[in-house]
Tab-separated table of C-alpha atoms in Angstrom:
chain	number	residue	atom	x	y	z
M	47	UNK	CA	-48.045	30.053	48.801
M	48	UNK	CA	-44.833	31.246	47.227
M	49	UNK	CA	-45.726	34.752	46.044
M	50	UNK	CA	-44.778	37.526	48.403
M	51	UNK	CA	-43.665	41.107	47.979
M	52	UNK	CA	-40.760	42.342	50.018
M	53	UNK	CA	-41.774	44.945	52.550
M	54	UNK	CA	-39.688	47.149	54.772
M	55	UNK	CA	-39.905	46.590	58.544
M	56	UNK	CA	-42.094	49.234	60.085
M	57	UNK	CA	-42.412	48.296	63.719
M	58	UNK	CA	-38.907	47.574	64.961
M	59	UNK	CA	-37.481	48.148	68.424
M	60	UNK	CA	-34.777	50.430	67.037
M	61	UNK	CA	-37.117	52.586	64.975
M	62	UNK	CA	-39.020	53.487	68.105
M	63	UNK	CA	-36.141	54.028	70.494
M	64	UNK	CA	-32.843	55.711	69.888
M	65	UNK	CA	-32.053	55.390	66.180
M	66	UNK	CA	-34.274	58.002	64.595
M	67	UNK	CA	-35.040	61.665	65.055
M	68	UNK	CA	-37.470	62.620	67.760
M	69	UNK	CA	-40.438	64.584	66.459
M	70	UNK	CA	-43.549	65.955	68.135
M	71	UNK	CA	-46.956	66.037	66.483
M	72	UNK	CA	-48.013	69.543	65.459
M	73	UNK	CA	-51.178	70.920	67.009
M	74	UNK	CA	-53.532	73.425	65.428
M	75	UNK	CA	-56.387	75.578	66.737
M	76	UNK	CA	-58.415	74.407	63.746
M	77	UNK	CA	-58.578	70.864	65.144
M	78	UNK	CA	-61.445	71.609	67.449
M	79	UNK	CA	-64.067	69.212	66.157
M	80	UNK	CA	-65.372	66.457	68.370
M	81	UNK	CA	-64.315	63.794	65.864
M	82	UNK	CA	-60.698	64.900	65.698
M	83	UNK	CA	-60.632	65.372	69.437
M	84	UNK	CA	-61.668	61.782	69.951
M	85	UNK	CA	-59.119	60.607	67.393
M	86	UNK	CA	-56.308	62.481	69.101
M	87	UNK	CA	-57.365	61.190	72.494
M	88	UNK	CA	-57.367	57.605	71.254
M	89	UNK	CA	-54.011	58.151	69.536
M	90	UNK	CA	-52.477	59.416	72.783
M	91	UNK	CA	-53.850	56.463	74.741
M	92	UNK	CA	-52.491	54.076	72.109
M	93	UNK	CA	-49.077	55.755	72.195
M	94	UNK	CA	-48.943	55.530	75.996
M	95	UNK	CA	-49.823	51.825	75.888
M	96	UNK	CA	-47.178	51.192	73.242
M	97	UNK	CA	-44.541	53.218	75.075
M	98	UNK	CA	-45.282	51.428	78.345
M	99	UNK	CA	-45.060	48.029	76.692
M	100	UNK	CA	-41.682	48.642	75.103
M	101	UNK	CA	-39.875	50.798	77.669
M	102	UNK	CA	-40.801	49.336	81.032
M	103	UNK	CA	-37.765	47.652	82.634
M	104	UNK	CA	-37.644	43.914	83.266
M	105	UNK	CA	-39.337	42.736	86.450
M	106	UNK	CA	-37.048	42.909	89.471
M	107	UNK	CA	-34.493	45.119	87.732
M	108	UNK	CA	-33.814	48.806	88.264
M	109	UNK	CA	-31.450	48.972	85.262
M	110	UNK	CA	-28.789	50.989	87.021
M	111	UNK	CA	-25.867	49.319	85.262
M	112	UNK	CA	-23.609	51.007	82.731
M	113	UNK	CA	-24.870	51.879	79.262
M	114	UNK	CA	-23.035	50.046	76.499
M	115	UNK	CA	-22.833	51.431	72.959
M	116	UNK	CA	-23.056	48.916	70.120
M	117	UNK	CA	-21.846	49.938	66.662
M	118	UNK	CA	-23.562	47.816	64.000
M	119	UNK	CA	-23.036	47.127	60.308
M	120	UNK	CA	-21.029	48.902	57.614
M	121	UNK	CA	-22.999	52.091	58.214
M	122	UNK	CA	-22.064	51.945	61.929
M	123	UNK	CA	-25.568	52.334	63.285
M	124	UNK	CA	-25.458	52.991	67.021
M	125	UNK	CA	-27.505	51.132	69.623
M	126	UNK	CA	-27.418	51.299	73.394
M	127	UNK	CA	-28.141	48.717	76.065
M	128	UNK	CA	-27.689	48.194	79.794
M	129	UNK	CA	-24.766	46.001	80.736
M	130	UNK	CA	-26.894	43.809	83.010
M	131	UNK	CA	-29.347	43.154	80.163
M	132	UNK	CA	-26.646	42.444	77.589
M	133	UNK	CA	-24.948	40.090	80.049
M	134	UNK	CA	-27.823	37.638	79.579
M	135	UNK	CA	-26.003	36.755	76.379
M	136	UNK	CA	-22.682	34.920	76.909
M	137	UNK	CA	-21.335	36.635	73.793
M	138	UNK	CA	-22.100	40.152	75.027
M	139	UNK	CA	-21.008	39.330	78.568
M	140	UNK	CA	-17.593	38.288	77.286
M	141	UNK	CA	-17.450	41.275	74.921
M	142	UNK	CA	-18.211	43.713	77.737
M	143	UNK	CA	-15.526	42.262	79.974
M	144	UNK	CA	-13.012	42.281	77.154
M	145	UNK	CA	-13.763	45.848	76.132
M	146	UNK	CA	-13.668	47.250	79.646
M	147	UNK	CA	-10.517	45.374	80.586
M	148	UNK	CA	-8.652	46.784	77.615
M	149	UNK	CA	-9.823	50.355	77.248
M	150	UNK	CA	-12.914	51.045	79.328
M	151	UNK	CA	-14.484	52.229	76.083
M	152	UNK	CA	-17.955	50.774	76.798
M	153	UNK	CA	-18.376	50.129	73.099
M	154	UNK	CA	-18.879	46.915	71.126
M	155	UNK	CA	-18.339	46.785	67.369
M	156	UNK	CA	-20.406	44.378	65.252
M	157	UNK	CA	-19.474	45.213	61.636
M	158	UNK	CA	-21.053	42.052	60.193
M	159	UNK	CA	-24.395	42.311	61.990
M	160	UNK	CA	-27.617	43.695	60.527
M	161	UNK	CA	-29.145	46.670	62.395
M	162	UNK	CA	-32.643	45.192	62.001
M	163	UNK	CA	-31.478	41.914	63.517
M	164	UNK	CA	-29.676	43.446	66.490
M	165	UNK	CA	-32.801	45.513	67.090
M	166	UNK	CA	-34.812	42.293	67.390
M	167	UNK	CA	-32.180	40.724	69.654
M	168	UNK	CA	-32.230	43.734	71.980
M	169	UNK	CA	-36.009	43.721	72.031
M	170	UNK	CA	-35.905	40.055	73.032
M	171	UNK	CA	-33.341	40.708	75.790
M	172	UNK	CA	-35.506	43.470	77.249
M	173	UNK	CA	-38.989	42.051	76.623
M	174	UNK	CA	-38.649	38.319	76.118
M	175	UNK	CA	-40.021	38.538	72.555
M	176	UNK	CA	-39.571	40.524	69.354
M	177	UNK	CA	-42.030	41.996	66.869
M	178	UNK	CA	-44.313	40.533	65.693
M	179	UNK	CA	-45.146	38.929	69.017
M	180	UNK	CA	-46.060	35.275	69.328
M	181	UNK	CA	-49.616	34.969	70.640
M	182	UNK	CA	-51.511	31.959	71.950
M	183	UNK	CA	-55.066	31.648	70.671
M	184	UNK	CA	-56.768	30.049	73.648
M	185	UNK	CA	-59.979	29.402	71.754
M	186	UNK	CA	-58.250	27.405	69.009
M	187	UNK	CA	-55.313	26.328	71.186
M	188	UNK	CA	-52.924	27.432	68.454
M	189	UNK	CA	-50.037	29.859	68.145
M	190	UNK	CA	-50.166	32.847	65.807
M	191	UNK	CA	-48.358	36.104	65.129
M	192	UNK	CA	-49.751	39.522	65.913
M	193	UNK	CA	-50.462	41.608	62.801
M	194	UNK	CA	-50.139	38.418	60.760
M	195	UNK	CA	-52.299	39.867	58.000
M	196	UNK	CA	-49.922	42.822	57.723
M	197	UNK	CA	-47.191	40.588	56.311
M	198	UNK	CA	-44.368	42.954	57.301
M	199	UNK	CA	-41.075	41.962	58.907
M	200	UNK	CA	-40.999	38.661	57.019
M	201	UNK	CA	-37.793	39.270	55.043
M	202	UNK	CA	-34.768	41.555	55.169
M	203	UNK	CA	-32.087	42.415	52.660
M	204	UNK	CA	-28.838	41.124	54.133
M	205	UNK	CA	-25.950	43.424	53.186
M	206	UNK	CA	-23.260	40.744	53.623
M	207	UNK	CA	-25.131	37.947	51.842
M	208	UNK	CA	-26.427	40.459	49.270
M	209	UNK	CA	-29.719	38.601	49.183
M	210	UNK	CA	-33.220	38.828	50.549
M	211	UNK	CA	-33.502	36.379	53.446
M	212	UNK	CA	-36.158	35.270	55.874
M	213	UNK	CA	-35.826	37.486	58.920
M	214	UNK	CA	-36.467	34.743	61.475
M	215	UNK	CA	-33.669	32.654	59.976
M	216	UNK	CA	-31.168	35.486	60.372
M	217	UNK	CA	-32.383	36.079	63.938
M	218	UNK	CA	-31.969	32.358	64.665
M	219	UNK	CA	-28.390	32.408	63.377
M	220	UNK	CA	-27.559	35.539	65.382
M	221	UNK	CA	-29.065	33.911	68.464
M	222	UNK	CA	-26.699	30.987	67.858
M	223	UNK	CA	-23.774	33.422	67.814
M	224	UNK	CA	-24.943	35.224	70.948
M	225	UNK	CA	-25.697	32.036	72.883
M	226	UNK	CA	-29.444	32.675	73.242
M	227	UNK	CA	-31.076	29.253	73.017
M	228	UNK	CA	-34.564	30.453	73.923
M	229	UNK	CA	-34.435	33.093	71.190
M	230	UNK	CA	-33.516	30.340	68.724
M	231	UNK	CA	-36.591	28.352	69.733
M	232	UNK	CA	-38.756	31.464	69.449
M	233	UNK	CA	-37.454	32.336	65.969
M	234	UNK	CA	-37.938	28.749	64.814
M	235	UNK	CA	-41.552	28.694	65.956
M	236	UNK	CA	-42.296	32.057	64.356
M	237	UNK	CA	-40.781	31.020	61.053
M	238	UNK	CA	-42.981	27.938	61.053
M	239	UNK	CA	-45.989	30.260	61.011
M	240	UNK	CA	-44.823	32.293	58.009
M	241	UNK	CA	-46.548	31.922	54.656
M	242	UNK	CA	-46.345	33.270	51.122
M	243	UNK	CA	-42.582	33.168	50.632
M	244	UNK	CA	-40.892	33.125	47.237
M	245	UNK	CA	-38.957	29.973	46.354
M	246	UNK	CA	-35.791	31.986	45.713
M	247	UNK	CA	-36.010	33.495	49.201
M	248	UNK	CA	-36.572	30.098	50.810
M	249	UNK	CA	-33.573	28.538	49.065
M	250	UNK	CA	-31.294	31.512	49.775
M	251	UNK	CA	-32.341	31.426	53.424
M	252	UNK	CA	-31.766	27.673	53.615
M	253	UNK	CA	-28.218	28.116	52.320
M	254	UNK	CA	-27.665	30.916	54.832
M	255	UNK	CA	-28.907	28.664	57.636
M	256	UNK	CA	-26.483	25.926	56.599
M	257	UNK	CA	-23.592	28.412	56.508
M	258	UNK	CA	-24.319	29.955	59.903
M	259	UNK	CA	-25.287	27.007	62.093
M	260	UNK	CA	-23.105	24.113	63.275
M	261	UNK	CA	-23.711	20.603	61.964
M	262	UNK	CA	-24.813	19.620	65.468
M	263	UNK	CA	-27.742	22.058	65.278
M	264	UNK	CA	-30.216	20.465	62.881
M	265	UNK	CA	-33.497	22.111	63.891
M	266	UNK	CA	-33.496	25.068	61.506
M	267	UNK	CA	-32.045	22.956	58.708
M	268	UNK	CA	-34.706	20.294	59.229
M	269	UNK	CA	-37.446	22.913	59.021
M	270	UNK	CA	-36.277	23.909	55.542
M	271	UNK	CA	-35.987	20.293	54.392
M	272	UNK	CA	-39.513	19.601	55.618
M	273	UNK	CA	-40.847	22.702	53.865
M	274	UNK	CA	-39.266	21.736	50.543
M	275	UNK	CA	-40.513	18.142	50.740
M	276	UNK	CA	-44.050	19.169	51.636
M	277	UNK	CA	-44.111	21.695	48.789
M	278	UNK	CA	-42.164	19.541	46.320
M	279	UNK	CA	-44.741	20.024	43.560
M	280	UNK	CA	-43.925	23.739	43.572
M	281	UNK	CA	-40.178	23.340	43.922
M	282	UNK	CA	-39.776	20.762	41.144
M	283	UNK	CA	-41.207	23.268	38.646
M	284	UNK	CA	-38.896	26.056	39.781
M	285	UNK	CA	-36.002	27.194	37.619
M	286	UNK	CA	-34.368	28.597	40.742
M	287	UNK	CA	-34.462	25.154	42.338
M	288	UNK	CA	-32.771	23.672	39.259
M	289	UNK	CA	-29.959	26.232	39.360
M	290	UNK	CA	-29.449	25.770	43.101
M	291	UNK	CA	-29.298	21.985	42.784
M	292	UNK	CA	-26.733	22.249	39.990
M	293	UNK	CA	-24.560	24.294	42.346
M	294	UNK	CA	-24.895	21.542	44.935
M	295	UNK	CA	-23.855	21.636	48.573
M	296	UNK	CA	-24.684	19.936	51.852
M	297	UNK	CA	-28.235	21.259	51.713
M	298	UNK	CA	-29.114	19.119	48.723
M	299	UNK	CA	-27.471	15.952	50.007
M	300	UNK	CA	-29.491	16.363	53.206
M	301	UNK	CA	-32.567	16.978	51.075
M	302	UNK	CA	-31.911	13.731	49.185
M	303	UNK	CA	-31.588	11.782	52.454
M	304	UNK	CA	-34.713	13.419	53.884
M	305	UNK	CA	-36.666	12.641	50.717
M	306	UNK	CA	-35.565	8.986	50.865
M	307	UNK	CA	-36.644	8.774	54.502
M	308	UNK	CA	-39.964	10.350	53.592
M	309	UNK	CA	-40.540	7.776	50.858
M	310	UNK	CA	-39.626	4.949	53.242
M	311	UNK	CA	-42.102	6.296	55.781
M	312	UNK	CA	-44.842	6.387	53.156
M	313	UNK	CA	-44.035	2.816	52.149
M	314	UNK	CA	-44.245	1.706	55.773
M	315	UNK	CA	-47.599	3.419	56.218
M	316	UNK	CA	-48.989	1.661	53.155
M	317	UNK	CA	-47.695	-1.751	54.290
M	318	UNK	CA	-47.549	-1.669	58.083
M	319	UNK	CA	-47.423	-5.454	58.407
M	320	UNK	CA	-44.695	-6.121	55.853
M	321	UNK	CA	-41.789	-7.974	57.427
M	322	UNK	CA	-38.319	-6.593	56.711
M	323	UNK	CA	-37.197	-10.211	56.212
M	324	UNK	CA	-39.719	-11.035	53.460
M	325	UNK	CA	-38.036	-12.641	50.457
């Protein structure tokens, strides 16, 4: 469950639109066979479907508002978004008003943000989801992720934290900053479907979650506590867990409390008729 290789994201919103060089596939007169013709035809149909899915404007919107430039990270990666779309986030709405009132620059600087994370946030603002999409399996009545077997887009290397973190956790924390409650719920559900994470990544991500969410927001924190308790046989053998616990912090006090509650629940289940006043 805890062995996973880090892979680079390969299907992000930004990689498709606006942050890379535009290239056209080369054609050749030698590609005249029926097989290659069919392959090219299918490829074009697939590209059109993909392009339509990710570039069609939101329903009921003509997207005629101003284009805002967003400068992200230490490398100053540039993104662009419509003001009316960005305004769905209280953070960006306030940032737009502040920028335009001062200098009319139509530019927002986010030096501490990750380009991969802002890409996911923008994709959510435009589409209502981010890759990989959350799909409902009607036959099983369960939720699952598209391309789940691919295993990509599970972790990112965070330049500020200087650690590999779970991508959905970082998205959740950014959604907290941007005031996007529905995106937080979406990221939480997606992370619950992830598997095969390394213990070091889980613990680093848990610490990140504690550092970037308020004490009043316990949902993401509780998910990590539940994961550790359920997989305690793996964690108790981990040298990384030992080092992290020696460093201490709120995470491990909460883990102690959660473990005590778990043990109390098990005791209650074993003795459901035991009176609390028994001497």
